[in-house]
Short mmCIF file of C-alpha atoms and ligand atoms in Angstrom, two decimals:
data_model
loop_
_atom_site.label_atom_id
_atom_site.label_comp_id
_atom_site.label_asym_id
_atom_site.label_seq_id
_atom_site.Cartn_x
_atom_site.Cartn_y
_atom_site.Cartn_z
CA MET A 1 237.84 80.33 77.87
CA GLU A 2 240.38 79.45 76.41
CA TYR A 3 241.24 80.05 74.08
CA GLU A 4 243.81 78.51 70.88
CA ILE A 5 245.76 81.57 69.82
CA ILE A 6 247.59 82.02 66.54
CA ASP A 7 249.92 85.10 66.60
CA PHE A 8 250.10 86.16 62.45
CA HIS A 9 252.26 88.98 62.88
CA THR A 10 255.31 88.46 64.87
CA HIS A 11 259.14 90.01 63.37
CA PRO A 12 261.22 87.05 66.13
CA PHE A 13 264.59 88.15 66.80
CA ILE A 14 268.29 86.05 67.58
CA LEU A 15 271.12 89.00 67.95
CA ASP A 16 269.82 91.74 70.12
CA SER A 17 270.71 93.89 66.80
CA GLU A 18 267.72 92.28 65.41
CA ASN A 19 264.66 93.17 68.41
CA ILE A 20 262.88 96.12 67.13
CA CYS A 21 261.73 96.68 70.20
CA ALA A 22 261.89 99.71 71.63
CA HIS A 23 262.08 99.05 75.47
CA LYS A 24 264.55 96.34 75.08
CA ASN A 25 266.15 96.57 78.22
CA CYS A 26 263.35 95.71 80.11
CA ALA A 27 264.45 92.60 80.33
CA ASN A 28 266.27 89.57 79.22
CA MET A 29 265.16 89.22 75.92
CA GLY A 30 266.60 85.97 73.73
CA LYS A 31 264.50 84.10 71.94
CA GLU A 32 264.04 81.53 74.84
CA PHE A 33 261.86 85.08 75.82
CA THR A 34 259.70 85.18 73.17
CA LEU A 35 259.05 81.35 73.57
CA GLU A 36 258.82 81.77 77.44
CA LEU A 37 256.37 84.78 76.20
CA PHE A 38 254.04 82.65 73.62
CA ASN A 39 253.97 80.12 76.26
CA ALA A 40 252.27 82.40 79.22
CA LEU A 41 250.06 83.77 76.82
CA ASN A 42 249.46 80.59 75.20
CA VAL A 43 249.67 81.42 71.96
CA LYS A 44 250.46 78.17 70.50
CA THR A 45 251.81 79.82 66.72
CA PHE A 46 254.52 82.78 65.99
CA CYS A 47 254.56 84.37 62.80
CA GLY A 48 256.82 87.05 60.73
CA SER A 49 259.55 87.84 59.13
CA VAL A 50 262.78 89.11 61.21
CA LEU A 51 263.16 92.39 60.39
CA SER A 52 266.63 95.00 61.44
CA SER A 53 267.86 97.42 59.07
CA ARG A 54 270.92 98.20 57.42
CA SER A 55 273.55 98.28 60.16
CA SER A 56 276.36 100.09 58.69
CA LYS A 57 276.61 102.48 55.22
CA GLU A 58 278.65 99.08 53.57
CA THR A 59 276.10 96.68 54.40
CA SER A 60 274.01 96.72 51.08
CA VAL A 61 270.04 96.21 51.49
CA LEU A 62 270.77 92.91 49.45
CA GLU A 63 273.29 91.96 52.37
CA ILE A 64 270.79 92.60 55.25
CA ILE A 65 267.28 90.91 53.63
CA THR A 66 269.48 88.31 52.79
CA LYS A 67 270.57 87.87 56.55
CA ASN A 68 266.95 88.64 57.68
CA ASN A 69 265.64 85.48 55.52
CA GLN A 70 268.51 83.18 56.95
CA THR A 71 267.71 84.50 60.76
CA ALA A 72 263.78 83.35 59.58
CA LEU A 73 265.11 79.55 58.38
CA GLU A 74 267.01 79.67 61.41
CA LEU A 75 264.72 80.45 64.07
CA LYS A 76 262.97 78.12 62.39
CA ARG A 77 264.87 75.09 63.28
CA PHE A 78 264.85 76.68 66.66
CA TYR A 79 262.01 76.64 67.39
CA GLY A 80 260.05 73.92 64.56
CA ASP A 81 256.11 74.42 65.12
CA ARG A 82 255.82 76.61 66.76
CA TYR A 83 256.69 79.69 64.57
CA TYR A 84 255.37 80.23 60.68
CA PRO A 85 258.18 82.53 58.57
CA GLY A 86 257.38 85.35 56.51
CA PHE A 87 260.07 86.13 54.46
CA HIS A 88 261.59 89.65 52.54
CA VAL A 89 261.15 89.84 48.87
CA HIS A 90 262.16 93.10 47.03
CA PRO A 91 261.38 95.06 44.39
CA ALA A 92 265.30 95.82 42.88
CA TYR A 93 265.54 92.46 43.81
CA VAL A 94 263.60 90.63 41.27
CA ASP A 95 265.84 87.54 40.52
CA TYR A 96 266.82 87.53 44.16
CA SER A 97 262.85 87.17 45.42
CA ILE A 98 261.77 84.57 42.74
CA SER A 99 264.86 82.48 44.42
CA VAL A 100 263.08 83.62 48.32
CA ILE A 101 259.28 82.98 46.42
CA ASP A 102 261.14 79.68 45.11
CA ASN A 103 262.87 77.98 48.55
CA MET A 104 260.06 79.00 50.29
CA VAL A 105 257.73 76.60 48.26
CA LYS A 106 260.36 74.24 48.25
CA ASN A 107 260.54 74.34 51.83
CA GLY A 108 256.58 74.11 52.80
CA PHE A 109 256.45 77.84 53.40
CA LYS A 110 253.98 80.56 51.92
CA LEU A 111 254.13 83.53 53.83
CA ILE A 112 255.65 87.20 52.59
CA GLY A 113 255.71 89.72 54.74
CA GLU A 114 255.54 91.16 57.11
CA LEU A 115 256.62 94.02 54.90
CA VAL A 116 257.88 97.15 55.18
CA PRO A 117 259.31 99.76 52.71
CA TYR A 118 260.67 102.45 54.79
CA PHE A 119 263.03 99.68 57.11
CA HIS A 120 264.92 98.21 53.28
CA SER A 121 265.21 101.31 51.01
CA TRP A 122 262.19 101.41 49.65
CA SER A 123 259.45 103.56 49.76
CA SER A 124 255.96 102.39 46.89
CA TYR A 125 253.70 99.65 46.77
CA ALA A 126 253.53 101.06 42.69
CA GLU A 127 257.81 100.44 42.65
CA GLN A 128 259.01 98.83 39.42
CA GLY A 129 259.92 94.42 39.64
CA LEU A 130 256.83 94.45 42.57
CA ASN A 131 254.87 93.59 40.66
CA ALA A 132 256.84 90.05 38.16
CA ILE A 133 257.23 89.31 42.33
CA LEU A 134 253.87 90.03 43.23
CA ASP A 135 252.80 88.03 39.47
CA TYR A 136 254.90 84.76 40.31
CA ALA A 137 253.77 84.94 44.48
CA GLY A 138 249.94 84.46 42.68
CA ASP A 139 251.30 81.62 40.73
CA LYS A 140 252.35 79.97 43.78
CA GLY A 141 250.12 80.62 46.35
CA VAL A 142 251.63 82.80 48.40
CA ILE A 143 250.16 85.42 50.86
CA VAL A 144 251.42 88.56 51.15
CA ASN A 145 251.60 90.94 54.52
CA PHE A 146 252.47 94.09 54.31
CA HIS A 147 252.93 97.35 56.40
CA THR A 148 250.10 100.27 55.79
CA GLN A 149 251.36 103.15 53.91
CA ASP A 150 251.07 104.64 50.60
CA HIS A 151 247.08 103.65 50.35
CA GLU A 152 246.53 104.52 46.96
CA ASN A 153 249.16 102.13 45.39
CA ALA A 154 248.80 99.74 47.72
CA ILE A 155 245.39 99.86 46.42
CA LYS A 156 246.42 99.42 42.82
CA MET A 157 248.47 96.57 43.97
CA VAL A 158 245.92 94.75 46.44
CA LYS A 159 243.34 95.70 42.79
CA ASN A 160 245.93 94.23 40.34
CA HIS A 161 246.97 90.55 42.15
CA LYS A 162 243.73 89.07 42.48
CA ASN A 163 245.79 85.70 43.14
CA VAL A 164 246.79 86.85 45.96
CA ILE A 165 245.51 87.34 49.12
CA PHE A 166 247.19 90.24 50.75
CA VAL A 167 246.87 90.96 54.68
CA GLY A 168 247.14 94.51 55.66
CA ALA A 169 248.62 95.82 58.77
CA HIS A 170 247.78 98.03 61.29
CA PRO A 171 243.67 99.30 61.07
CA GLY A 172 244.82 102.82 62.57
CA GLU A 173 242.71 105.34 63.23
CA LYS A 174 239.57 106.05 61.60
CA PRO A 175 240.11 107.52 58.56
CA ASP A 176 242.94 104.24 57.68
CA ILE A 177 239.68 102.45 59.00
CA GLU A 178 237.84 103.45 56.10
CA TYR A 179 240.22 103.05 53.82
CA HIS A 180 240.55 98.53 55.03
CA LEU A 181 236.60 99.20 54.61
CA ARG A 182 237.03 100.19 51.20
CA LEU A 183 239.80 97.93 49.73
CA ALA A 184 237.65 94.73 51.91
CA LYS A 185 234.47 96.14 49.75
CA GLU A 186 236.25 96.12 46.56
CA CYS A 187 238.70 93.48 46.85
CA GLU A 188 238.18 89.91 48.04
CA ASN A 189 241.36 89.08 48.50
CA TYR A 190 242.44 91.94 51.03
CA TYR A 191 242.12 90.95 54.53
CA ILE A 192 243.69 92.70 57.76
CA ASP A 193 245.54 91.86 61.05
CA LEU A 194 244.85 93.83 64.24
CA SER A 195 248.53 94.10 64.64
CA GLY A 196 249.70 98.02 65.94
CA TYR A 197 248.52 101.40 66.22
CA GLY A 198 243.84 101.23 66.25
CA VAL A 199 242.22 98.62 68.68
CA HIS A 200 242.57 100.18 71.43
CA ARG A 201 239.69 102.46 69.83
CA PHE A 202 236.88 101.26 71.33
CA GLY A 203 234.03 99.66 69.09
CA ALA A 204 237.13 99.47 66.18
CA ILE A 205 237.49 95.44 66.29
CA LYS A 206 233.31 94.96 65.41
CA THR A 207 233.67 98.01 62.62
CA ILE A 208 236.03 96.00 61.29
CA VAL A 209 234.24 92.07 61.38
CA ASN A 210 231.44 94.21 60.10
CA GLY A 211 233.38 95.56 57.36
CA PHE A 212 235.27 92.35 56.33
CA GLY A 213 232.79 89.40 57.50
CA ILE A 214 234.48 87.25 60.30
CA ASN A 215 236.72 85.15 58.01
CA ARG A 216 238.83 87.66 57.04
CA VAL A 217 240.20 89.26 60.32
CA LEU A 218 244.05 88.19 61.99
CA TYR A 219 244.76 88.47 64.97
CA GLY A 220 248.49 89.94 64.67
CA SER A 221 250.34 91.43 67.73
CA ASP A 222 253.94 93.39 66.51
CA TYR A 223 255.79 91.66 69.47
CA PRO A 224 258.28 92.52 69.92
CA THR A 225 257.49 96.55 69.27
CA CYS A 226 253.35 96.15 71.05
CA SER A 227 252.96 93.77 74.04
CA PRO A 228 250.65 90.62 72.20
CA ALA A 229 248.63 90.15 75.62
CA THR A 230 247.51 93.61 75.33
CA PHE A 231 246.17 92.67 71.27
CA ILE A 232 244.97 89.17 72.77
CA GLY A 233 242.69 90.86 75.66
CA ALA A 234 241.29 94.17 72.87
CA ILE A 235 240.34 90.86 71.66
CA THR A 236 238.92 88.03 74.43
CA GLY A 237 237.25 91.20 76.50
CA GLU A 238 235.30 92.64 73.23
CA THR A 239 232.03 92.41 74.09
CA LEU A 240 231.17 93.00 70.88
CA LEU A 241 232.45 89.65 69.47
CA THR A 242 230.97 86.18 70.14
CA SER A 243 233.22 83.12 71.55
CA SER A 244 233.36 81.31 67.22
CA GLU A 245 233.87 85.29 66.45
CA LYS A 246 236.80 85.79 68.40
CA GLN A 247 238.37 82.12 67.53
CA ALA A 248 238.34 82.96 64.04
CA ILE A 249 240.37 85.99 64.73
CA LEU A 250 242.84 84.36 67.42
CA TYR A 251 243.18 80.73 65.71
CA LYS A 252 241.20 80.08 62.69
CA ASN A 253 241.62 81.87 59.75
CA ALA A 254 245.44 82.43 60.24
CA LYS A 255 245.44 78.47 60.48
CA THR A 256 243.29 78.38 57.43
CA LEU A 257 244.92 80.87 55.69
CA LEU A 258 248.33 79.31 56.54
CA ASN A 259 247.18 75.65 55.81
CA ILE A 260 249.02 74.44 59.36
ZN1 ZN B 1 254.82 94.67 61.68
#
């Protein structure tokens, strides 16, 4: 069976310096390559933020996240409907972050992230400044995709902002999956994307679906860090899931969440 697919978690790029693939010399990877790859895999839409870190001491964090957000818009112009951009906010720059959310809403986008604190010189989901940004995101109906780290503060963040839908990235090993399931049980506003580490363990996806319910689990790959084919295969080839469950994970849940 051929499935429709939305990849909820990617980091597209234009410049080589924005390409976070560890094996990028394996092919001539440019923005056209990304499109050809997703065409070959039947991925209709790919979502997410441009993710490059500071190139030198002279470049400030604000400059780099501003550039990443601008590149996301440039890629949107290039890819059209195929790409759903995610944007960066930053707890040290509340005014800038609010203006990012305003611009997103004005342009019909509602995805922050993936937020990856260690890429942009912050470390904790308890950082001051984040509360005001998330309150504002909640008022505007914006979704937040965030890197799994700093579990205890992430729990507080999700619990304290019940009007924000959070999508945690990367299931991880069993103790991490138990953490995700605990949070999912307590917070209906907590979803998960399957990108990154974890789904290679037999039964992991089924365990996550059992805990979250079928509507809060999304396919994501973390391309170009990871291979989309690996994750698509892990879902389509999972004998423990029905085809309607596979369709929900691969496509329907992201479509509903982003209203696309
Ligand atoms: Zn990522």
